[in-house]
C-alpha cells in the first residue's frame, strides 16, 4: 500500500502516531473465563485490537477415524469477524486465516502435553472482533490462557507480540497503520519460562543487527504480557481452596 507523503508515523523524538515510545506496548487488558459454553476462554485487548479465545476439550474426535492412538489432536481456528476490519472481509475462511490457524496451532503444540490425552481432540477457536494490528499475537496470548482455564496441562503459557521497523525506527507492538506503512513487521511468540521461541514470522526486511535488536524488543514486550497473563490467572484462582476443586 502506498503511504501518503504527509503521514508521519514517528517524529524526531521517537514519539509514535499514537503517542507511544518505540518500546511501549499499547494498553493491555486480559480477562479469563469470559464465556460460559466453552471449557476455557479468555479475552485480550491490546489497544484497539480485541480478541476472544475459546477452548473445548479434551473431547471425542469427530469423525472418529481421525483420532490418534498416542496423543490428542489440536485443532485451531483463527477467524476475523467481518465487522472487525474497515473493508468488509469475506464471510468464509480466507487463505490468510487458514495460514494463521496453522502457525498458531504449531506454536501451541510446542507447549501442550498432547500425549496425555490420546484419542481426543482439543479445539481452539480465536475470534478477532476488532482488528488494529497484532491479531495473531493477541490471539495466541488469549488461546494459551483459554487452554490454561480449560485445565489442559502445558509446559508454559505462550505470550506473543509483533515488533517491526517504521521510518527507520524499531518499534514494539505495531498498530494497523504502522503495520501497513512500515518497512517490516515481525510477530514473535514465546514460551517465556522455557526461553523458547514458538513462532517467528517476518514480513518485510530487517538487517542482521536490526533483527537482533527487534528480538530484544519482542522479549521485553513478551515479558510484560506474560506477567499480565500470570496476574490474570492468579486473580481468577486466588481464594479457590483445594476443597472447592
Ligand atoms: N487487516 C485488515 N483486513 C484483513 C487482514 C488484516 O484490515 O483482511 C488489518 C488488521 O488491522 C490487522 C492488520 O491488517 O490487524 C495486520 O494484519 P496482519 O496480516 O499483519 O496480521 P496481524 O498483525 O493482525 O497478526
PDB file of C-alpha atoms in Angstrom, residues 8-241:
ATOM      1  CA  UNK A   8       4.464  10.710   9.689  1.00  0.00           C
ATOM      2  CA  UNK A   9       4.466   7.510  11.763  1.00  0.00           C
ATOM      3  CA  UNK A  10       7.177   8.613  14.191  1.00  0.00           C
ATOM      4  CA  UNK A  11       8.694  12.038  14.955  1.00  0.00           C
ATOM      5  CA  UNK A  12      12.293  13.097  15.619  1.00  0.00           C
ATOM      6  CA  UNK A  13      11.877  12.497  19.372  1.00  0.00           C
ATOM      7  CA  UNK A  14      10.811   8.918  18.666  1.00  0.00           C
ATOM      8  CA  UNK A  15       7.136   9.505  19.561  1.00  0.00           C
ATOM      9  CA  UNK A  16       4.753   7.338  17.557  1.00  0.00           C
ATOM     10  CA  UNK A  17       1.470   8.233  15.894  1.00  0.00           C
ATOM     11  CA  UNK A  18      -0.490   7.151  18.983  1.00  0.00           C
ATOM     12  CA  UNK A  19       1.908   8.850  21.420  1.00  0.00           C
ATOM     13  CA  UNK A  20       3.866   5.737  22.436  1.00  0.00           C
ATOM     14  CA  UNK A  21       7.602   5.359  22.826  1.00  0.00           C
ATOM     15  CA  UNK A  22       9.259   2.890  20.422  1.00  0.00           C
ATOM     16  CA  UNK A  23       9.445   0.140  23.055  1.00  0.00           C
ATOM     17  CA  UNK A  24       5.994   0.672  24.577  1.00  0.00           C
ATOM     18  CA  UNK A  25       3.061  -1.729  24.388  1.00  0.00           C
ATOM     19  CA  UNK A  26      -0.480  -0.485  23.824  1.00  0.00           C
ATOM     20  CA  UNK A  27      -2.752  -0.607  26.893  1.00  0.00           C
ATOM     21  CA  UNK A  28      -3.299  -4.287  27.647  1.00  0.00           C
ATOM     22  CA  UNK A  29      -6.383  -5.846  29.198  1.00  0.00           C
ATOM     23  CA  UNK A  30      -6.677  -9.572  29.928  1.00  0.00           C
ATOM     24  CA  UNK A  31      -9.670 -11.491  31.264  1.00  0.00           C
ATOM     25  CA  UNK A  32     -10.099 -15.214  31.819  1.00  0.00           C
ATOM     26  CA  UNK A  33     -13.319 -17.227  31.956  1.00  0.00           C
ATOM     27  CA  UNK A  34     -15.378 -14.844  29.849  1.00  0.00           C
ATOM     28  CA  UNK A  35     -17.576 -17.375  28.026  1.00  0.00           C
ATOM     29  CA  UNK A  36     -19.948 -19.906  29.627  1.00  0.00           C
ATOM     30  CA  UNK A  37     -20.253 -22.546  26.920  1.00  0.00           C
ATOM     31  CA  UNK A  38     -16.582 -23.416  26.473  1.00  0.00           C
ATOM     32  CA  UNK A  39     -14.243 -25.327  28.800  1.00  0.00           C
ATOM     33  CA  UNK A  40     -11.835 -22.409  28.854  1.00  0.00           C
ATOM     34  CA  UNK A  41     -11.912 -18.879  27.491  1.00  0.00           C
ATOM     35  CA  UNK A  42     -10.043 -15.595  27.536  1.00  0.00           C
ATOM     36  CA  UNK A  43     -10.314 -12.065  26.205  1.00  0.00           C
ATOM     37  CA  UNK A  44      -7.310  -9.976  25.229  1.00  0.00           C
ATOM     38  CA  UNK A  45      -7.437  -6.312  24.317  1.00  0.00           C
ATOM     39  CA  UNK A  46      -4.267  -4.603  23.127  1.00  0.00           C
ATOM     40  CA  UNK A  47      -5.123  -1.035  22.227  1.00  0.00           C
ATOM     41  CA  UNK A  48      -7.933  -1.285  19.691  1.00  0.00           C
ATOM     42  CA  UNK A  49      -7.246  -4.940  18.885  1.00  0.00           C
ATOM     43  CA  UNK A  50      -9.845  -7.131  20.612  1.00  0.00           C
ATOM     44  CA  UNK A  51      -9.738 -10.920  20.555  1.00  0.00           C
ATOM     45  CA  UNK A  52     -11.641 -13.784  22.197  1.00  0.00           C
ATOM     46  CA  UNK A  53     -10.337 -17.335  22.521  1.00  0.00           C
ATOM     47  CA  UNK A  54     -12.419 -20.372  23.457  1.00  0.00           C
ATOM     48  CA  UNK A  55     -11.238 -23.935  24.112  1.00  0.00           C
ATOM     49  CA  UNK A  56     -13.214 -27.185  24.079  1.00  0.00           C
ATOM     50  CA  UNK A  57     -11.784 -30.479  25.186  1.00  0.00           C
ATOM     51  CA  UNK A  58     -10.183 -32.858  25.538  1.00  0.00           C
ATOM     52  CA  UNK A  59     -13.246 -34.347  23.844  1.00  0.00           C
ATOM     53  CA  UNK A  60     -14.227 -37.099  21.438  1.00  0.00           C
ATOM     54  CA  UNK A  61     -12.804 -36.722  17.924  1.00  0.00           C
ATOM     55  CA  UNK A  62     -15.227 -36.203  15.029  1.00  0.00           C
ATOM     56  CA  UNK A  63     -15.055 -38.037  12.681  1.00  0.00           C
ATOM     57  CA  UNK A  64     -13.737 -40.821  14.905  1.00  0.00           C
ATOM     58  CA  UNK A  65     -11.253 -42.267  12.395  1.00  0.00           C
ATOM     59  CA  UNK A  66      -9.148 -39.095  12.700  1.00  0.00           C
ATOM     60  CA  UNK A  67      -8.327 -39.911  16.336  1.00  0.00           C
ATOM     61  CA  UNK A  68      -4.654 -40.616  17.088  1.00  0.00           C
ATOM     62  CA  UNK A  69      -3.770 -43.575  19.336  1.00  0.00           C
ATOM     63  CA  UNK A  70      -0.893 -41.836  21.124  1.00  0.00           C
ATOM     64  CA  UNK A  71      -1.924 -38.205  21.504  1.00  0.00           C
ATOM     65  CA  UNK A  72      -4.654 -35.615  21.250  1.00  0.00           C
ATOM     66  CA  UNK A  73      -5.264 -33.666  18.051  1.00  0.00           C
ATOM     67  CA  UNK A  74      -5.007 -29.920  18.484  1.00  0.00           C
ATOM     68  CA  UNK A  75      -7.429 -28.124  16.169  1.00  0.00           C
ATOM     69  CA  UNK A  76      -7.127 -24.402  15.823  1.00  0.00           C
ATOM     70  CA  UNK A  77      -9.275 -21.863  14.016  1.00  0.00           C
ATOM     71  CA  UNK A  78      -8.259 -18.207  13.793  1.00  0.00           C
ATOM     72  CA  UNK A  79     -11.114 -16.128  12.409  1.00  0.00           C
ATOM     73  CA  UNK A  80     -11.711 -12.417  11.887  1.00  0.00           C
ATOM     74  CA  UNK A  81     -15.276 -11.198  12.216  1.00  0.00           C
ATOM     75  CA  UNK A  82     -16.372  -9.397   9.046  1.00  0.00           C
ATOM     76  CA  UNK A  83     -17.074  -6.302  11.149  1.00  0.00           C
ATOM     77  CA  UNK A  84     -13.584  -6.356  12.691  1.00  0.00           C
ATOM     78  CA  UNK A  85     -11.873  -4.543   9.814  1.00  0.00           C
ATOM     79  CA  UNK A  86     -12.535  -1.391   7.741  1.00  0.00           C
ATOM     80  CA  UNK A  87     -13.103  -3.156   4.464  1.00  0.00           C
ATOM     81  CA  UNK A  88     -15.639  -5.934   4.795  1.00  0.00           C
ATOM     82  CA  UNK A  89     -13.880  -9.280   4.991  1.00  0.00           C
ATOM     83  CA  UNK A  90     -15.330 -12.259   3.077  1.00  0.00           C
ATOM     84  CA  UNK A  91     -17.556 -14.426   5.292  1.00  0.00           C
ATOM     85  CA  UNK A  92     -15.707 -17.742   4.838  1.00  0.00           C
ATOM     86  CA  UNK A  93     -12.168 -18.578   5.905  1.00  0.00           C
ATOM     87  CA  UNK A  94      -9.639 -16.681   3.772  1.00  0.00           C
ATOM     88  CA  UNK A  95      -6.224 -18.099   2.816  1.00  0.00           C
ATOM     89  CA  UNK A  96      -4.687 -15.765   5.394  1.00  0.00           C
ATOM     90  CA  UNK A  97      -6.923 -17.128   8.155  1.00  0.00           C
ATOM     91  CA  UNK A  98      -6.130 -20.725   7.168  1.00  0.00           C
ATOM     92  CA  UNK A  99      -2.394 -19.971   7.267  1.00  0.00           C
ATOM     93  CA  UNK A 100      -2.632 -18.180  10.615  1.00  0.00           C
ATOM     94  CA  UNK A 101      -4.685 -21.038  12.097  1.00  0.00           C
ATOM     95  CA  UNK A 102      -1.830 -23.379  11.124  1.00  0.00           C
ATOM     96  CA  UNK A 103       1.026 -21.315  12.582  1.00  0.00           C
ATOM     97  CA  UNK A 104      -0.934 -20.643  15.773  1.00  0.00           C
ATOM     98  CA  UNK A 105      -1.636 -24.377  16.131  1.00  0.00           C
ATOM     99  CA  UNK A 106       2.049 -25.190  15.654  1.00  0.00           C
ATOM    100  CA  UNK A 107       3.021 -22.615  18.292  1.00  0.00           C
ATOM    101  CA  UNK A 108       0.545 -24.067  20.805  1.00  0.00           C
ATOM    102  CA  UNK A 109       1.614 -27.641  20.005  1.00  0.00           C
ATOM    103  CA  UNK A 110       5.066 -26.797  21.346  1.00  0.00           C
ATOM    104  CA  UNK A 111       3.703 -26.285  24.876  1.00  0.00           C
ATOM    105  CA  UNK A 112       0.616 -28.517  25.235  1.00  0.00           C
ATOM    106  CA  UNK A 113       1.166 -32.062  26.589  1.00  0.00           C
ATOM    107  CA  UNK A 114      -0.897 -33.692  23.835  1.00  0.00           C
ATOM    108  CA  UNK A 115       0.349 -37.188  24.692  1.00  0.00           C
ATOM    109  CA  UNK A 116      -1.640 -37.068  27.928  1.00  0.00           C
ATOM    110  CA  UNK A 117      -4.946 -37.284  26.048  1.00  0.00           C
ATOM    111  CA  UNK A 118      -4.759 -39.971  23.352  1.00  0.00           C
ATOM    112  CA  UNK A 119      -7.783 -40.405  21.015  1.00  0.00           C
ATOM    113  CA  UNK A 120      -9.211 -36.976  21.879  1.00  0.00           C
ATOM    114  CA  UNK A 121      -9.271 -33.534  20.324  1.00  0.00           C
ATOM    115  CA  UNK A 122      -8.622 -30.153  21.868  1.00  0.00           C
ATOM    116  CA  UNK A 123     -10.305 -27.420  19.852  1.00  0.00           C
ATOM    117  CA  UNK A 124      -9.127 -23.818  20.000  1.00  0.00           C
ATOM    118  CA  UNK A 125     -11.197 -21.004  18.481  1.00  0.00           C
ATOM    119  CA  UNK A 126      -9.828 -17.496  18.117  1.00  0.00           C
ATOM    120  CA  UNK A 127     -12.287 -14.782  17.137  1.00  0.00           C
ATOM    121  CA  UNK A 128     -10.971 -11.344  16.272  1.00  0.00           C
ATOM    122  CA  UNK A 129     -13.771  -8.879  16.929  1.00  0.00           C
ATOM    123  CA  UNK A 130     -11.770  -5.718  16.243  1.00  0.00           C
ATOM    124  CA  UNK A 131      -8.504  -5.629  14.323  1.00  0.00           C
ATOM    125  CA  UNK A 132      -5.862  -2.937  14.629  1.00  0.00           C
ATOM    126  CA  UNK A 133      -2.630  -4.862  14.052  1.00  0.00           C
ATOM    127  CA  UNK A 134      -1.218  -7.773  16.041  1.00  0.00           C
ATOM    128  CA  UNK A 135      -4.275 -10.004  15.919  1.00  0.00           C
ATOM    129  CA  UNK A 136      -2.405 -13.319  15.529  1.00  0.00           C
ATOM    130  CA  UNK A 137      -0.198 -12.486  18.506  1.00  0.00           C
ATOM    131  CA  UNK A 138      -3.106 -11.284  20.684  1.00  0.00           C
ATOM    132  CA  UNK A 139      -4.950 -14.451  19.576  1.00  0.00           C
ATOM    133  CA  UNK A 140      -2.077 -16.657  20.734  1.00  0.00           C
ATOM    134  CA  UNK A 141      -1.816 -14.830  24.060  1.00  0.00           C
ATOM    135  CA  UNK A 142      -5.566 -15.388  24.591  1.00  0.00           C
ATOM    136  CA  UNK A 143      -5.534 -19.002  23.358  1.00  0.00           C
ATOM    137  CA  UNK A 144      -2.875 -20.123  25.821  1.00  0.00           C
ATOM    138  CA  UNK A 145      -4.897 -18.618  28.690  1.00  0.00           C
ATOM    139  CA  UNK A 146      -8.072 -20.309  27.473  1.00  0.00           C
ATOM    140  CA  UNK A 147      -6.159 -23.631  27.385  1.00  0.00           C
ATOM    141  CA  UNK A 148      -4.972 -22.993  30.938  1.00  0.00           C
ATOM    142  CA  UNK A 149      -8.527 -22.279  32.089  1.00  0.00           C
ATOM    143  CA  UNK A 150      -9.698 -25.485  30.406  1.00  0.00           C
ATOM    144  CA  UNK A 151      -7.175 -27.310  32.618  1.00  0.00           C
ATOM    145  CA  UNK A 152      -5.043 -28.543  29.720  1.00  0.00           C
ATOM    146  CA  UNK A 153      -1.523 -29.275  31.001  1.00  0.00           C
ATOM    147  CA  UNK A 154       1.123 -27.152  29.336  1.00  0.00           C
ATOM    148  CA  UNK A 155       4.858 -26.677  29.750  1.00  0.00           C
ATOM    149  CA  UNK A 156       4.303 -22.913  29.779  1.00  0.00           C
ATOM    150  CA  UNK A 157       1.928 -20.187  28.639  1.00  0.00           C
ATOM    151  CA  UNK A 158       2.524 -18.615  25.239  1.00  0.00           C
ATOM    152  CA  UNK A 159       2.862 -14.836  25.143  1.00  0.00           C
ATOM    153  CA  UNK A 160       3.201 -13.009  21.855  1.00  0.00           C
ATOM    154  CA  UNK A 161       3.690  -9.594  20.296  1.00  0.00           C
ATOM    155  CA  UNK A 162       4.768  -8.096  16.974  1.00  0.00           C
ATOM    156  CA  UNK A 163       7.846  -5.927  16.529  1.00  0.00           C
ATOM    157  CA  UNK A 164       8.848  -4.049  13.425  1.00  0.00           C
ATOM    158  CA  UNK A 165      10.512  -1.132  11.740  1.00  0.00           C
ATOM    159  CA  UNK A 166       8.836   2.135  10.787  1.00  0.00           C
ATOM    160  CA  UNK A 167      10.589   5.057   9.102  1.00  0.00           C
ATOM    161  CA  UNK A 168      13.939   3.605  10.196  1.00  0.00           C
ATOM    162  CA  UNK A 169      12.955   3.090  13.874  1.00  0.00           C
ATOM    163  CA  UNK A 170      12.445  -0.272  15.568  1.00  0.00           C
ATOM    164  CA  UNK A 171       9.100  -0.385  17.366  1.00  0.00           C
ATOM    165  CA  UNK A 172       7.219  -2.738  19.658  1.00  0.00           C
ATOM    166  CA  UNK A 173       3.588  -3.792  19.178  1.00  0.00           C
ATOM    167  CA  UNK A 174       2.643  -2.273  15.834  1.00  0.00           C
ATOM    168  CA  UNK A 175      -0.819  -0.835  15.285  1.00  0.00           C
ATOM    169  CA  UNK A 176      -2.538  -1.250  11.917  1.00  0.00           C
ATOM    170  CA  UNK A 177      -1.081   1.942  10.347  1.00  0.00           C
ATOM    171  CA  UNK A 178       2.442   1.016  11.451  1.00  0.00           C
ATOM    172  CA  UNK A 179       1.946  -2.492  10.127  1.00  0.00           C
ATOM    173  CA  UNK A 180       0.624  -1.254   6.760  1.00  0.00           C
ATOM    174  CA  UNK A 181       3.139   1.507   6.089  1.00  0.00           C
ATOM    175  CA  UNK A 182       6.200   0.291   7.990  1.00  0.00           C
ATOM    176  CA  UNK A 183       9.247  -1.424   6.471  1.00  0.00           C
ATOM    177  CA  UNK A 184       8.980  -4.647   8.476  1.00  0.00           C
ATOM    178  CA  UNK A 185       6.588  -6.499  10.760  1.00  0.00           C
ATOM    179  CA  UNK A 186       7.776  -9.467  12.806  1.00  0.00           C
ATOM    180  CA  UNK A 187       5.302 -11.370  15.009  1.00  0.00           C
ATOM    181  CA  UNK A 188       7.072 -13.303  17.781  1.00  0.00           C
ATOM    182  CA  UNK A 189       5.602 -15.772  20.293  1.00  0.00           C
ATOM    183  CA  UNK A 190       7.499 -17.294  23.188  1.00  0.00           C
ATOM    184  CA  UNK A 191       7.125 -19.750  25.989  1.00  0.00           C
ATOM    185  CA  UNK A 192       8.956 -17.358  28.329  1.00  0.00           C
ATOM    186  CA  UNK A 193       9.714 -19.739  31.204  1.00  0.00           C
ATOM    187  CA  UNK A 194      11.302 -22.150  28.730  1.00  0.00           C
ATOM    188  CA  UNK A 195      13.040 -19.229  26.984  1.00  0.00           C
ATOM    189  CA  UNK A 196      11.825 -20.739  23.760  1.00  0.00           C
ATOM    190  CA  UNK A 197      10.529 -19.051  20.590  1.00  0.00           C
ATOM    191  CA  UNK A 198       7.423 -20.887  19.348  1.00  0.00           C
ATOM    192  CA  UNK A 199       6.515 -18.598  16.455  1.00  0.00           C
ATOM    193  CA  UNK A 200       8.539 -16.122  14.437  1.00  0.00           C
ATOM    194  CA  UNK A 201       7.449 -14.636  11.121  1.00  0.00           C
ATOM    195  CA  UNK A 202       8.889 -11.736   9.194  1.00  0.00           C
ATOM    196  CA  UNK A 203       7.055  -9.597   6.701  1.00  0.00           C
ATOM    197  CA  UNK A 204       9.495  -7.160   5.050  1.00  0.00           C
ATOM    198  CA  UNK A 205      13.238  -6.896   5.596  1.00  0.00           C
ATOM    199  CA  UNK A 206      15.475  -6.437   8.612  1.00  0.00           C
ATOM    200  CA  UNK A 207      19.263  -6.197   8.631  1.00  0.00           C
ATOM    201  CA  UNK A 208      21.045  -8.686  10.910  1.00  0.00           C
ATOM    202  CA  UNK A 209      21.685  -6.131  13.678  1.00  0.00           C
ATOM    203  CA  UNK A 210      18.100  -4.821  13.482  1.00  0.00           C
ATOM    204  CA  UNK A 211      16.815  -8.387  13.713  1.00  0.00           C
ATOM    205  CA  UNK A 212      18.820  -8.957  16.895  1.00  0.00           C
ATOM    206  CA  UNK A 213      17.554  -5.715  18.445  1.00  0.00           C
ATOM    207  CA  UNK A 214      13.987  -6.416  17.300  1.00  0.00           C
ATOM    208  CA  UNK A 215      14.126  -9.747  19.136  1.00  0.00           C
ATOM    209  CA  UNK A 216      15.218  -7.895  22.288  1.00  0.00           C
ATOM    210  CA  UNK A 217      12.224  -5.558  21.871  1.00  0.00           C
ATOM    211  CA  UNK A 218       9.950  -8.561  21.440  1.00  0.00           C
ATOM    212  CA  UNK A 219      11.355 -10.216  24.572  1.00  0.00           C
ATOM    213  CA  UNK A 220      10.704  -7.059  26.579  1.00  0.00           C
ATOM    214  CA  UNK A 221       7.089  -6.867  25.391  1.00  0.00           C
ATOM    215  CA  UNK A 222       6.548 -10.586  25.900  1.00  0.00           C
ATOM    216  CA  UNK A 223       7.873 -10.378  29.465  1.00  0.00           C
ATOM    217  CA  UNK A 224       5.284  -7.667  30.243  1.00  0.00           C
ATOM    218  CA  UNK A 225       2.468  -9.642  28.597  1.00  0.00           C
ATOM    219  CA  UNK A 226       3.474 -12.845  30.404  1.00  0.00           C
ATOM    220  CA  UNK A 227       3.370 -11.022  33.724  1.00  0.00           C
ATOM    221  CA  UNK A 228      -0.169  -9.792  32.967  1.00  0.00           C
ATOM    222  CA  UNK A 229      -1.213 -13.320  31.928  1.00  0.00           C
ATOM    223  CA  UNK A 230       0.026 -14.714  35.227  1.00  0.00           C
ATOM    224  CA  UNK A 231      -1.663 -11.918  37.176  1.00  0.00           C
ATOM    225  CA  UNK A 232      -4.959 -12.643  35.391  1.00  0.00           C
ATOM    226  CA  UNK A 233      -4.669 -16.355  36.236  1.00  0.00           C
ATOM    227  CA  UNK A 234      -3.775 -15.572  39.825  1.00  0.00           C
ATOM    228  CA  UNK A 235      -6.726 -13.174  40.118  1.00  0.00           C
ATOM    229  CA  UNK A 236      -9.101 -15.800  38.769  1.00  0.00           C
ATOM    230  CA  UNK A 237      -7.910 -18.583  41.052  1.00  0.00           C
ATOM    231  CA  UNK A 238      -6.890 -16.745  44.218  1.00  0.00           C
ATOM    232  CA  UNK A 239      -9.223 -17.692  47.026  1.00  0.00           C
ATOM    233  CA  UNK A 240     -10.083 -21.052  45.426  1.00  0.00           C
ATOM    234  CA  UNK A 241      -9.251 -23.632  48.061  1.00  0.00           C
TER     235      UNK A 241
END
